Coordinates of C-alpha atoms and ligand atoms in Angstrom, one line a residue:
X1 CA 100.5 82.3 105.8
X2 CA 100.6 86.1 105.2
X3 CA 101.9 88.6 107.0
X4 CA 100.6 89.8 110.4
X5 CA 97.8 92.2 110.4
X6 CA 98.5 96.1 110.9
X7 CA 95.4 96.1 112.6
X8 CA 94.5 92.6 114.0
X9 CA 91.4 93.3 116.1
X10 CA 89.8 94.2 112.7
X11 CA 89.7 90.7 111.9
X12 CA 87.5 89.7 114.7
X13 CA 84.1 91.1 115.1
X14 CA 84.8 92.6 118.3
X15 CA 81.8 94.9 119.8
X16 CA 84.1 97.0 121.9
X17 CA 84.0 101.0 121.3
X18 CA 86.7 101.8 118.8
X19 CA 86.3 105.7 118.3
X20 CA 84.6 108.5 119.8
X21 CA 84.3 111.9 118.1
X22 CA 81.5 113.9 120.5
X23 CA 78.5 112.0 120.2
X24 CA 79.5 109.9 117.4
X25 CA 81.1 106.7 118.0
X26 CA 82.1 103.4 116.2
X27 CA 82.5 100.0 117.5
X28 CA 85.3 97.6 115.9
X29 CA 82.7 95.7 113.9
X30 CA 81.3 98.7 112.6
X31 CA 84.8 100.0 112.0
X32 CA 85.5 97.0 109.6
X33 CA 82.2 96.9 107.9
X34 CA 82.2 100.9 107.2
X35 CA 85.9 100.6 105.7
X36 CA 85.2 97.3 103.7
X37 CA 82.7 99.2 102.2
X38 CA 84.8 101.6 100.5
X39 CA 87.9 99.2 99.8
X40 CA 86.1 98.4 96.1
X41 CA 86.4 102.1 95.4
X42 CA 89.8 102.9 96.6
X43 CA 91.8 99.5 95.7
X44 CA 92.4 100.6 92.0
X45 CA 93.8 103.8 93.2
X46 CA 97.8 104.6 93.0
X47 CA 97.3 107.0 96.1
X48 CA 94.4 108.6 98.1
X49 CA 93.9 112.0 99.7
X50 CA 91.9 112.1 102.8
X51 CA 89.9 115.0 103.6
X52 CA 91.4 115.1 107.3
X53 CA 88.8 116.7 109.4
X54 CA 88.7 115.8 112.9
X55 CA 85.8 113.3 112.2
X56 CA 85.4 109.4 112.6
X57 CA 84.6 109.4 108.7
X58 CA 88.8 110.5 108.6
X59 CA 89.5 107.4 110.5
X60 CA 87.0 104.8 108.4
X61 CA 88.7 106.2 105.4
X62 CA 92.3 105.7 106.8
X63 CA 91.4 101.9 107.8
X64 CA 90.1 101.5 104.2
X65 CA 93.1 102.9 102.6
X66 CA 95.3 100.4 104.9
X67 CA 93.0 97.5 104.3
X68 CA 93.3 98.2 100.6
X69 CA 96.9 98.6 100.5
X70 CA 96.8 101.9 99.0
X71 CA 98.7 104.9 100.3
X72 CA 96.7 107.3 101.8
X73 CA 97.7 111.4 101.9
X74 CA 96.2 113.2 104.8
X75 CA 95.1 116.8 103.9
X76 CA 94.9 119.3 106.6
X77 CA 91.6 121.1 105.9
X78 CA 92.9 124.5 106.4
X79 CA 95.6 124.4 104.1
X80 CA 96.0 127.3 101.9
X81 CA 95.6 127.5 98.1
X82 CA 99.3 127.6 97.5
X83 CA 100.0 124.6 99.6
X84 CA 97.3 122.5 98.8
X85 CA 98.1 123.0 95.1
X86 CA 101.5 121.7 95.8
X87 CA 100.3 118.4 98.0
X88 CA 97.9 117.5 95.2
X89 CA 100.5 118.1 92.5
X90 CA 103.1 116.4 94.0
X91 CA 101.3 113.5 95.5
X92 CA 98.6 113.0 92.7
X93 CA 96.1 111.2 94.0
X94 CA 93.7 109.2 92.3
X95 CA 90.6 110.2 94.4
X96 CA 89.6 112.2 97.5
X97 CA 87.9 110.3 100.7
X98 CA 85.6 112.6 102.9
X99 CA 82.9 112.9 104.9
X100 CA 79.3 113.0 102.9
X101 CA 78.8 116.8 104.4
X102 CA 82.4 118.0 104.1
X103 CA 83.0 120.9 101.3
X104 CA 86.3 120.4 99.6
X105 CA 88.1 123.4 98.2
X106 CA 88.8 123.8 94.6
X107 CA 91.9 122.1 94.1
X108 CA 90.6 118.8 95.4
X109 CA 87.0 119.1 93.8
X110 CA 88.9 118.2 90.3
X111 CA 89.5 114.6 91.8
X112 CA 86.8 112.0 91.8
X113 CA 85.4 111.9 95.5
X114 CA 84.5 109.1 97.5
X115 CA 82.1 109.7 100.2
X116 CA 82.3 107.8 103.6
X117 CA 79.2 106.4 104.9
X118 CA 79.5 105.0 108.1
X119 CA 76.3 103.0 108.0
X120 CA 77.7 101.2 105.0
X121 CA 78.1 97.1 105.0
X122 CA 81.1 96.0 103.6
X123 CA 82.2 92.1 102.9
X124 CA 85.6 90.5 103.8
X125 CA 88.8 92.5 104.0
X126 CA 91.4 92.0 101.3
X127 CA 94.5 89.9 102.3
X128 CA 97.1 91.5 104.5
X129 CA 99.5 93.9 102.2
X130 CA 103.3 93.4 102.1
X131 CA 104.8 95.3 105.5
X132 CA 107.3 97.3 103.2
X133 CA 104.5 98.8 101.1
X134 CA 103.8 102.4 101.4
X135 CA 101.1 103.5 103.9
X136 CA 101.1 106.9 104.7
X137 CA 102.6 109.9 102.9
X138 CA 102.6 112.8 105.4
X139 CA 103.6 116.2 104.5
X140 CA 106.0 118.0 106.8
X141 CA 108.1 121.1 106.5
X142 CA 111.9 121.2 105.9
X143 CA 114.3 124.4 105.7
X144 CA 113.7 125.1 102.0
X145 CA 110.9 124.8 99.4
X146 CA 107.3 123.7 100.0
X147 CA 106.9 120.6 102.6
X148 CA 108.0 117.0 101.3
X149 CA 105.8 113.9 101.3
X150 CA 107.1 111.6 103.8
X151 CA 106.4 107.7 102.7
X152 CA 106.1 105.6 105.5
X153 CA 105.8 102.0 105.1
X154 CA 103.4 99.9 107.0
X155 CA 106.5 98.2 108.9
X156 CA 107.3 101.4 110.5
X157 CA 103.9 101.9 111.8
X158 CA 103.5 98.7 113.5
X159 CA 107.0 98.7 114.9
X160 CA 106.7 102.1 116.4
X161 CA 103.3 101.5 118.2
X162 CA 104.5 98.3 119.7
X163 CA 107.6 99.8 120.8
X164 CA 105.6 102.3 122.3
X165 CA 103.0 99.9 123.8
X166 CA 106.0 98.4 125.6
X167 CA 107.5 101.1 127.1
X168 CA 104.1 102.8 128.4
X169 CA 102.1 99.3 129.2
X170 CA 99.8 100.5 126.8
X171 CA 96.9 97.7 126.2
X172 CA 93.4 97.2 124.4
X173 CA 92.1 98.6 128.4
X174 CA 93.3 102.2 127.8
X175 CA 90.8 105.0 126.5
X176 CA 92.9 107.6 125.1
X177 CA 92.1 111.0 124.7
X178 CA 93.4 113.8 122.7
X179 CA 92.5 116.8 120.3
X180 CA 95.5 116.5 118.0
X181 CA 95.0 117.0 114.3
X182 CA 94.6 114.0 111.8
X183 CA 97.3 115.1 109.2
X184 CA 100.3 114.6 111.5
X185 CA 101.9 111.6 113.1
X186 CA 101.3 112.5 116.1
X187 CA 97.2 112.5 116.0
X188 CA 97.1 110.1 113.2
X189 CA 99.8 107.4 113.7
X190 CA 99.9 107.8 117.7
X191 CA 96.6 108.9 118.2
X192 CA 94.4 106.6 115.7
X193 CA 96.4 103.7 114.9
X194 CA 97.6 103.4 118.2
X195 CA 94.5 102.4 120.0
X196 CA 93.4 100.7 116.9
X197 CA 96.6 98.3 116.9
X198 CA 95.9 97.8 120.3
X199 CA 92.5 97.2 120.3
X200 CA 91.7 100.0 122.7
X201 CA 89.7 103.3 122.6
X202 CA 90.0 106.6 121.3
X203 CA 87.9 109.6 122.8
X204 CA 88.8 112.7 120.3
X205 CA 87.8 116.2 121.6
X206 CA 87.2 117.7 118.2
X207 CA 89.4 120.7 119.1
X208 CA 91.4 121.2 122.1
X209 CA 89.7 122.5 125.4
X210 CA 90.5 122.4 128.9
X211 CA 86.7 121.5 129.8
X212 CA 87.0 118.4 127.7
X213 CA 90.2 117.0 128.9
X214 CA 88.8 117.3 132.4
X215 CA 85.2 115.6 131.3
X216 CA 87.2 112.7 129.6
X217 CA 89.8 112.0 132.2
X218 CA 87.3 112.5 135.0
X219 CA 85.3 110.0 133.3
X220 CA 87.0 106.6 131.4
X221 CA 89.7 107.9 129.6
X222 CA 93.2 107.0 130.8
X223 CA 95.7 108.4 128.8
X224 CA 96.3 112.0 127.7
X225 CA 98.4 112.7 124.5
X226 CA 99.2 116.5 123.3
X227 CA 101.7 118.9 122.1
X228 CA 103.7 121.4 125.1
X229 CA 101.1 124.0 124.0
X230 CA 98.2 122.3 125.6
X231 CA 100.1 121.3 128.4
X232 CA 101.1 124.7 129.3
X233 CA 97.3 125.6 129.0
X234 CA 96.6 122.8 131.3
X235 CA 99.0 123.7 133.7
X236 CA 97.4 127.2 133.9
X237 CA 94.2 126.0 134.2
X238 CA 94.9 123.3 136.6
X239 CA 96.2 125.7 139.3
X240 CA 92.9 127.0 139.3
X241 CA 90.6 124.1 139.0
X242 CA 91.0 121.7 141.9
X243 CA 88.4 119.4 139.3
X244 CA 90.9 119.5 136.2
X245 CA 93.7 119.2 138.5
X246 CA 91.9 115.6 140.2
X247 CA 91.2 114.5 136.3
X248 CA 94.7 115.3 135.4
X249 CA 96.1 113.4 139.0
X250 CA 93.6 110.3 138.0
X251 CA 95.2 109.4 134.6
X252 CA 97.5 106.6 134.1
X253 CA 99.7 108.4 131.7
X254 CA 100.0 112.0 130.7
X255 CA 102.4 112.0 127.4
X256 CA 103.6 115.4 125.7
X257 CA 105.6 115.3 122.1
X258 CA 106.2 117.1 119.0
X259 CA 108.2 120.1 120.7
X260 CA 109.9 120.5 124.2
X261 CA 107.8 120.7 127.3
X262 CA 109.3 123.4 129.2
X263 CA 110.8 122.5 132.7
X264 CA 108.4 125.2 134.4
X265 CA 105.3 123.7 132.8
X266 CA 106.4 120.0 133.7
X267 CA 106.9 121.3 137.3
X268 CA 103.6 123.2 137.2
X269 CA 101.7 120.2 136.6
X270 CA 103.6 117.8 138.8
X271 CA 102.9 120.6 141.8
X272 CA 99.2 120.8 140.8
X273 CA 98.3 117.1 139.9
X274 CA 100.9 114.8 141.2
X275 CA 101.4 113.7 137.4
X276 CA 104.8 113.6 135.9
X277 CA 104.5 114.1 132.4
X278 CA 106.0 111.4 129.8
X279 CA 107.9 113.1 127.4
X280 CA 108.7 111.3 123.9
X281 CA 110.8 112.3 120.7
X282 CA 110.2 111.5 117.5
X283 CA 110.2 113.0 113.7
X284 CA 107.8 112.3 111.0
X285 CA 110.6 110.3 108.8
X286 CA 111.6 108.5 111.9
X287 CA 108.3 108.1 113.7
X288 CA 109.0 108.3 117.7
X289 CA 112.4 107.0 118.5
X290 CA 112.9 107.9 122.4
X291 CA 110.3 107.6 125.1
X292 CA 110.5 107.9 128.9
X293 CA 109.3 104.6 130.2
X294 CA 106.5 103.8 132.3
X295 CA 108.7 102.3 134.9
X296 CA 112.0 104.4 134.2
X297 CA 112.7 108.1 135.5
X298 CA 110.9 110.7 134.4
X299 CA 113.0 114.0 134.3
X300 CA 111.9 117.8 133.0
X301 CA 113.8 117.9 130.1
X302 CA 114.6 114.7 129.1
X303 CA 113.0 112.7 126.4
X304 CA 113.6 109.3 127.8
X305 CA 115.9 106.6 126.0
X306 CA 115.7 105.2 122.7
X307 CA 112.7 102.8 122.2
X308 CA 114.1 99.1 122.0
X309 CA 114.1 98.7 118.0
X310 CA 115.5 102.2 117.4
X311 CA 119.5 102.5 116.8
X312 CA 120.2 105.8 117.7
X313 CA 123.8 107.6 117.8
X314 CA 125.0 111.2 118.7
X315 CA 127.4 112.4 116.0
X316 CA 129.6 115.5 116.7
X317 CA 130.3 118.3 114.0
X318 CA 133.5 116.5 113.0
X319 CA 131.4 113.3 112.2
X320 CA 132.6 111.5 115.3
X321 CA 130.4 109.4 117.5
X322 CA 129.7 110.8 121.1
X323 CA 130.3 108.0 123.7
X324 CA 129.7 110.1 126.7
X325 CA 126.5 109.9 129.0
X326 CA 127.4 113.0 130.6
X327 CA 124.6 114.9 129.8
X328 CA 127.0 117.5 128.5
X329 CA 128.5 116.5 125.2
X330 CA 126.4 117.5 122.4
X331 CA 125.9 115.7 119.0
X332 CA 123.2 115.2 116.2
X333 CA 121.0 112.5 117.0
X334 CA 120.9 110.0 113.6
X335 CA 118.7 107.0 113.9
X336 CA 118.3 103.9 112.0
X337 CA 116.1 100.7 112.2
X338 CA 112.6 99.4 111.4
X339 CA 110.7 103.0 112.3
X340 CA 112.4 104.8 109.4
X341 CA 110.6 105.9 106.3
X342 CA 111.1 105.2 103.0
X343 CA 111.8 108.4 101.7
X344 CA 110.7 111.8 100.3
X345 CA 108.0 111.4 97.4
X346 CA 109.5 112.4 94.4
X347 CA 112.5 113.7 95.9
X348 CA 115.4 110.9 95.6
X349 CA 117.7 113.9 95.8
X350 CA 116.5 115.2 99.4
X351 CA 116.3 111.4 100.8
X352 CA 120.2 110.9 100.0
X353 CA 120.7 114.6 102.0
X354 CA 118.7 113.4 104.9
X355 CA 120.7 109.9 105.2
X356 CA 124.7 109.4 106.1
X357 CA 125.8 105.5 106.0
X358 CA 122.1 104.2 106.4
X359 CA 121.3 106.4 109.2
X360 CA 118.7 109.2 109.2
X361 CA 120.0 112.7 110.2
X362 CA 117.5 114.0 112.3
X363 CA 118.8 117.8 112.7
X364 CA 118.0 117.8 116.1
X365 CA 121.0 118.3 119.0
X366 CA 121.3 116.3 122.1
X367 CA 123.1 115.5 125.1
X368 CA 122.8 112.0 126.5
X369 CA 122.4 111.2 130.5
X370 CA 124.0 108.5 132.6
X371 CA 120.8 106.5 132.3
X372 CA 120.5 106.6 128.8
X373 CA 117.7 109.3 128.6
X374 CA 118.1 112.0 126.1
X375 CA 118.1 115.9 126.4
X376 CA 117.2 118.0 122.9
X377 CA 119.3 121.0 123.1
X378 CA 118.4 122.8 120.0
X379 CA 118.4 122.1 116.3
X380 CA 121.2 122.4 113.6
X381 CA 119.1 124.4 111.3
X382 CA 117.8 127.8 112.7
X383 CA 115.5 127.8 109.6
X384 CA 113.1 125.5 111.4
X385 CA 110.2 126.8 113.6
X386 CA 108.4 124.9 116.2
X387 CA 105.2 126.5 116.9
X388 CA 102.3 125.0 118.9
X389 CA 104.0 121.6 117.8
X390 CA 104.0 122.4 114.2
X391 CA 107.2 122.4 112.5
X392 CA 107.3 125.5 109.9
X393 CA 110.2 126.0 107.4
X394 CA 110.7 129.9 107.4
X395 CA 111.3 129.7 103.4
X396 CA 108.0 128.4 103.0
X397 CA 106.6 131.4 104.7
X398 CA 109.2 134.1 103.3
X399 CA 107.8 132.9 99.6
X400 CA 104.6 133.1 100.7
X401 CA 105.1 137.0 102.0
X402 CA 107.2 138.2 98.7
X403 CA 104.1 137.2 96.6
X404 CA 102.4 139.8 98.5
X405 CA 102.6 143.3 96.5
X406 CA 103.6 145.0 99.5
X407 CA 106.7 143.0 100.5
X408 CA 109.8 144.0 98.9
X409 CA 112.0 141.9 101.0
X410 CA 111.4 139.7 103.8
X411 CA 113.0 137.4 106.6
X412 CA 111.3 135.3 108.7
X413 CA 112.4 133.9 112.2
X414 CA 111.3 132.1 115.2
X415 CA 110.9 133.8 118.6
X416 CA 110.2 132.4 122.0
X417 CA 106.6 132.2 123.0
X418 CA 105.0 130.9 126.5
X419 CA 102.1 129.3 124.6
X420 CA 103.3 128.1 121.3
X421 CA 106.9 127.8 121.9
X422 CA 107.8 129.5 119.2
X423 CA 106.1 132.0 117.4
X424 CA 106.7 133.4 113.7
X425 CA 108.0 136.6 113.4
X426 CA 108.3 138.4 109.7
X427 CA 111.0 141.2 109.1
X428 CA 109.5 143.2 106.4
X429 CA 111.1 145.9 103.6
X430 CA 107.8 147.3 102.5
X431 CA 107.2 147.9 99.0
X432 CA 104.3 150.2 99.1
X433 CA 103.6 153.1 101.1
X434 CA 102.0 153.0 103.6
X435 CA 103.1 149.4 104.2
X436 CA 100.9 146.5 104.5
X437 CA 99.2 145.9 107.6
X438 CA 100.3 143.0 109.9
X439 CA 97.0 141.6 110.2
X440 CA 96.7 141.6 106.4
X441 CA 99.9 139.9 105.6
X442 CA 99.0 137.1 108.4
X443 CA 95.7 136.7 106.3
X444 CA 97.7 136.4 103.5
X445 CA 99.9 133.6 104.8
X446 CA 96.6 132.0 106.2
X447 CA 95.2 132.0 102.8
X448 CA 98.3 130.6 100.7
X449 CA 99.8 128.4 103.4
X450 CA 97.8 127.4 106.7
X451 CA 96.7 129.4 109.7
X452 CA 99.1 128.2 112.1
X453 CA 102.1 129.4 109.5
X454 CA 101.0 133.1 109.7
X455 CA 103.6 135.6 111.3
X456 CA 102.0 136.7 114.5
X457 CA 104.6 139.6 114.8
X458 CA 105.6 141.8 111.8
X459 CA 108.9 144.3 112.0
X460 CA 109.0 147.0 109.3
X461 CA 112.8 147.7 108.7
X462 CA 114.3 149.9 105.8
X463 CA 116.6 147.5 105.0
X464 CA 117.5 143.6 105.6
X465 CA 121.1 143.2 107.3
X466 CA 123.1 141.2 104.9
X467 CA 126.7 139.9 104.4
X468 CA 129.0 140.3 101.6
X469 CA 127.3 137.5 99.6
X470 CA 124.0 139.1 100.3
X471 CA 122.8 136.4 102.4
X472 CA 120.5 138.1 105.1
X473 CA 122.1 137.9 108.7
X474 CA 119.2 136.5 110.7
X475 CA 120.9 137.2 114.1
X476 CA 121.3 140.8 113.3
X477 CA 117.4 141.6 112.7
X478 CA 116.6 142.5 116.0
X479 CA 119.5 145.1 116.5
X480 CA 118.7 146.7 112.8
X481 CA 115.3 146.6 113.4
X482 CA 115.7 148.9 116.8
X483 CA 117.6 151.5 114.8
X484 CA 115.4 151.4 111.8
X485 CA 111.8 151.0 113.0
X486 CA 109.4 153.2 110.3
Ligands
MLC501 C1 93.8 133.4 113.9 N1 93.3 132.4 113.1 C2 93.3 132.8 112.0 C3 93.8 134.1 112.1 N2 94.0 134.6 113.6 N3 93.3 132.2 110.7 C4 93.5 132.9 109.5 N4 94.1 134.3 109.6 C5 94.2 134.8 110.9 N5 95.0 136.2 110.8 C6 92.5 131.2 113.6 C7 93.2 129.8 113.7 O1 92.9 129.4 112.1 C8 92.5 129.0 114.5 O2 91.1 128.9 114.1 C9 92.5 130.2 115.6 O3 92.6 131.3 114.9 C10 93.6 129.9 116.4 O4 94.7 129.7 115.9 P1 96.2 129.3 116.4 O5 96.3 130.3 117.6 O6 97.2 129.3 115.5 O7 96.2 127.8 117.2 P2 95.4 127.6 118.6 O8 93.6 127.3 118.0 O9 95.7 128.1 119.6 O10 96.1 125.8 118.6 C11 96.9 125.7 119.3 C12 97.0 124.3 119.1 C13 97.6 123.7 117.8 C14 98.3 123.7 120.1 C15 95.7 123.3 119.6 O11 99.2 124.4 117.5 C16 97.8 122.4 117.4 O12 97.0 121.5 117.2 N6 98.9 121.7 117.7 C17 99.2 120.3 117.1 C18 100.2 120.2 116.4 C19 100.6 118.8 115.8 O13 99.6 117.7 116.0 N7 101.8 118.4 115.5 C20 102.6 117.0 115.3 C21 103.2 117.2 114.4 S1 104.1 115.3 114.3 P3 90.5 127.2 114.7 O14 88.9 127.5 114.1 O15 90.9 126.1 114.7 O16 90.3 127.7 116.3 C22 105.3 115.7 114.9 C23 106.3 114.3 115.4 C24 106.2 114.4 116.7 O17 105.9 116.7 115.2 O18 107.2 113.9 117.5 O19 105.1 114.3 117.2
AMP502 P1 107.9 116.7 112.3 O1 108.9 116.3 111.3 O2 107.0 117.9 112.3 O3 107.6 115.5 112.9 O4 108.5 117.2 113.9 C1 109.7 116.6 114.3 C2 110.2 117.5 115.1 O5 109.9 118.0 116.5 C3 111.8 117.0 115.6 O6 112.8 116.9 114.9 C4 112.0 117.6 116.9 O7 112.7 118.7 116.6 C5 110.4 118.1 117.5 N1 110.3 117.2 118.4 C6 109.8 116.2 118.7 N2 109.2 115.6 119.7 C7 110.1 116.7 120.8 C8 110.1 116.6 121.8 N3 109.8 115.7 122.8 N4 111.2 117.4 122.4 C9 111.5 118.5 121.7 N5 111.3 118.2 120.2 C10 110.7 117.6 120.0

C-alpha cells in the first residue's frame, strides 16, 4: 500500500462542485480528468511555474503538479521585472503552466509553456508521491535580500489542513468563499487545497469586494477566509448595510489571518453582525501553527492555542524558555513538528540561520494567556513590513529605489495604516533637482517588484540620520524629516 493521498477525493469520481470562479466551475471529476491530462507534460520536469491568476486554470495546474509529484512554484502575475527575474533564475522552472488566454511577461516566455485546458480528458492519476517530497515552493520576503523560496513538503500540507479541519469542524459540507491571491499559502494552501483535501467547495471572488462577500455568504457559502484589511473594509460596510451584516452573521465561521486583526475591527464586526472572528497565526515556513478553535474561547487580539500536531515554545531574549501563561511575559515563538518546511531553496545558509536546535525561529514575539492562547505583540525584526497581509522586506524596496537615478540615499520603514495595517514609507535623499515625484518612485517600485510593495508615502530629507558605524537610525527618521523637509 502506498502513502495516503494528499487529495483523497480525486481518486473517486465525485460529481460535487469543487471550485467556482465567477461563472466558471468544475466538479471533482472534471478537475481530476483535466489535471490528469496535464500530468504527462509535467511529470518529467524538475519544477514547474504556475502563472497564478485567480482562475480555475491555476487550481487545475496545481492539482496536476501535485499529482505528478513535481514541485510547483506559484508566480504572482503582478510581479515586477526584477523580482520575476530573481524567481526564474532561483527556482529554474522547466516550464510554465498557464490559462490558454494568458499573456506572460518576457522572463517567462523563454520557458516552454503548457496551457491548461479545462475540457481536456486525462487518464488515471499516477501513484501517490512520497509525503516528504517537495510539493510547493512559495516565495516570501525576509529582512535582507530578495525573497526566498520556501520548500513545503506534501506532509506539511496534509498535517496542517487536517489540524485546521479538526480545530474548525471544517468538512466536505463547507463552502468556502475568499478573494485571496493564489501565490501565497493563505489563498493557495488554506484557500484551495483546504477545500480540495476535505472534499468541500471553494467559491473564489476573483478580487475582493464587499458585495461579493455579501452575495456568497447570503447564498451557499458557510466560511470566509480573509486578511485584516478585508475585515476592516467589511466592518465599515456592515455598519451601513444590514444585508451584509445579516450575511456575515449567517456564516458558520469568519477566519482572519496573515496579519493582526485590530481589536477595534474585531469588536465592530461583533457588534454589527454578532460574529466573533476566529484568528489564526502562521508563516509560510511553518504553515498555520495556532488557531482559535470553533468550540474554544475567541478573544480580540489572540490567535488561539497551538494546533494539535504543532510543538511551540516561547523563548526569552536570553534563550530561556518562557513557562509563564500570564499574558504578560514576552518570548519569541519557536515552532517544530510536521507542518514545517524543508528549507529555503538554494539557501542552506538562510535555512540554518532560521533554525535553533531543530526549532524554527519565527521572529514573532508573543505572550501566552492562561488558557494557552497566544497574543502576538510584535516582531523581532523591524525590517519587515506587514501591509494588507503581505510581508514586505524593507531591503528589497531600498535596493529597488536606489536604482532610480533621482535617488541618492534611501531608507524604508512601515507606519500604521488603518486599512493596510502598515503602509510602506520611503525616506529619500534626492540625487536630482527637482527630486523625483513620489508617484514616479511608486511606479518605479511597482514595475521592478510588485504593486503592493510600492511606497505609499515619500519623505525627502537632506541627509539620513546615521550612527557612528554609518548605519541608518530608522527610529530617528521622523525627527530628521521634521527638521529638514525640502
Ligand atoms: C495603485 N496600483 C498601482 C499603483 N497604485 N499599481 C502600480 N503602481 C502604482 N503606483 C494598483 C494596484 O496594483 C491594485 O490594482 C490597485 O491599484 C490597488 O492596490 P492596493 O492598494 O495595493 O491593494 P488593494 O487592491 O486595495 O488590496 C488590498 C488587499 C490585498 C487586502 C485586497 O492587499 C490582498 O489581497 N492581500 C492579501 C495578501 C495575502 O494573501 N497574504 C497572505 C500571505 S501568506 P488591482 O488591479 O489589483 O486592483 C501568510 C501566512 C499566513 O502571511 O499566516 O497566512
Ligand atoms: P508570511 O511569511 O508571508 O507567511 O507571513 C507570516 C507573518 O505574518 C508572521 O510571521 C506574522 O508576523 C504574520 N501573521 C500571520 N498571521 C498573523 C496573525 N493572526 N496575527 C498577527 N500576525 C500574523
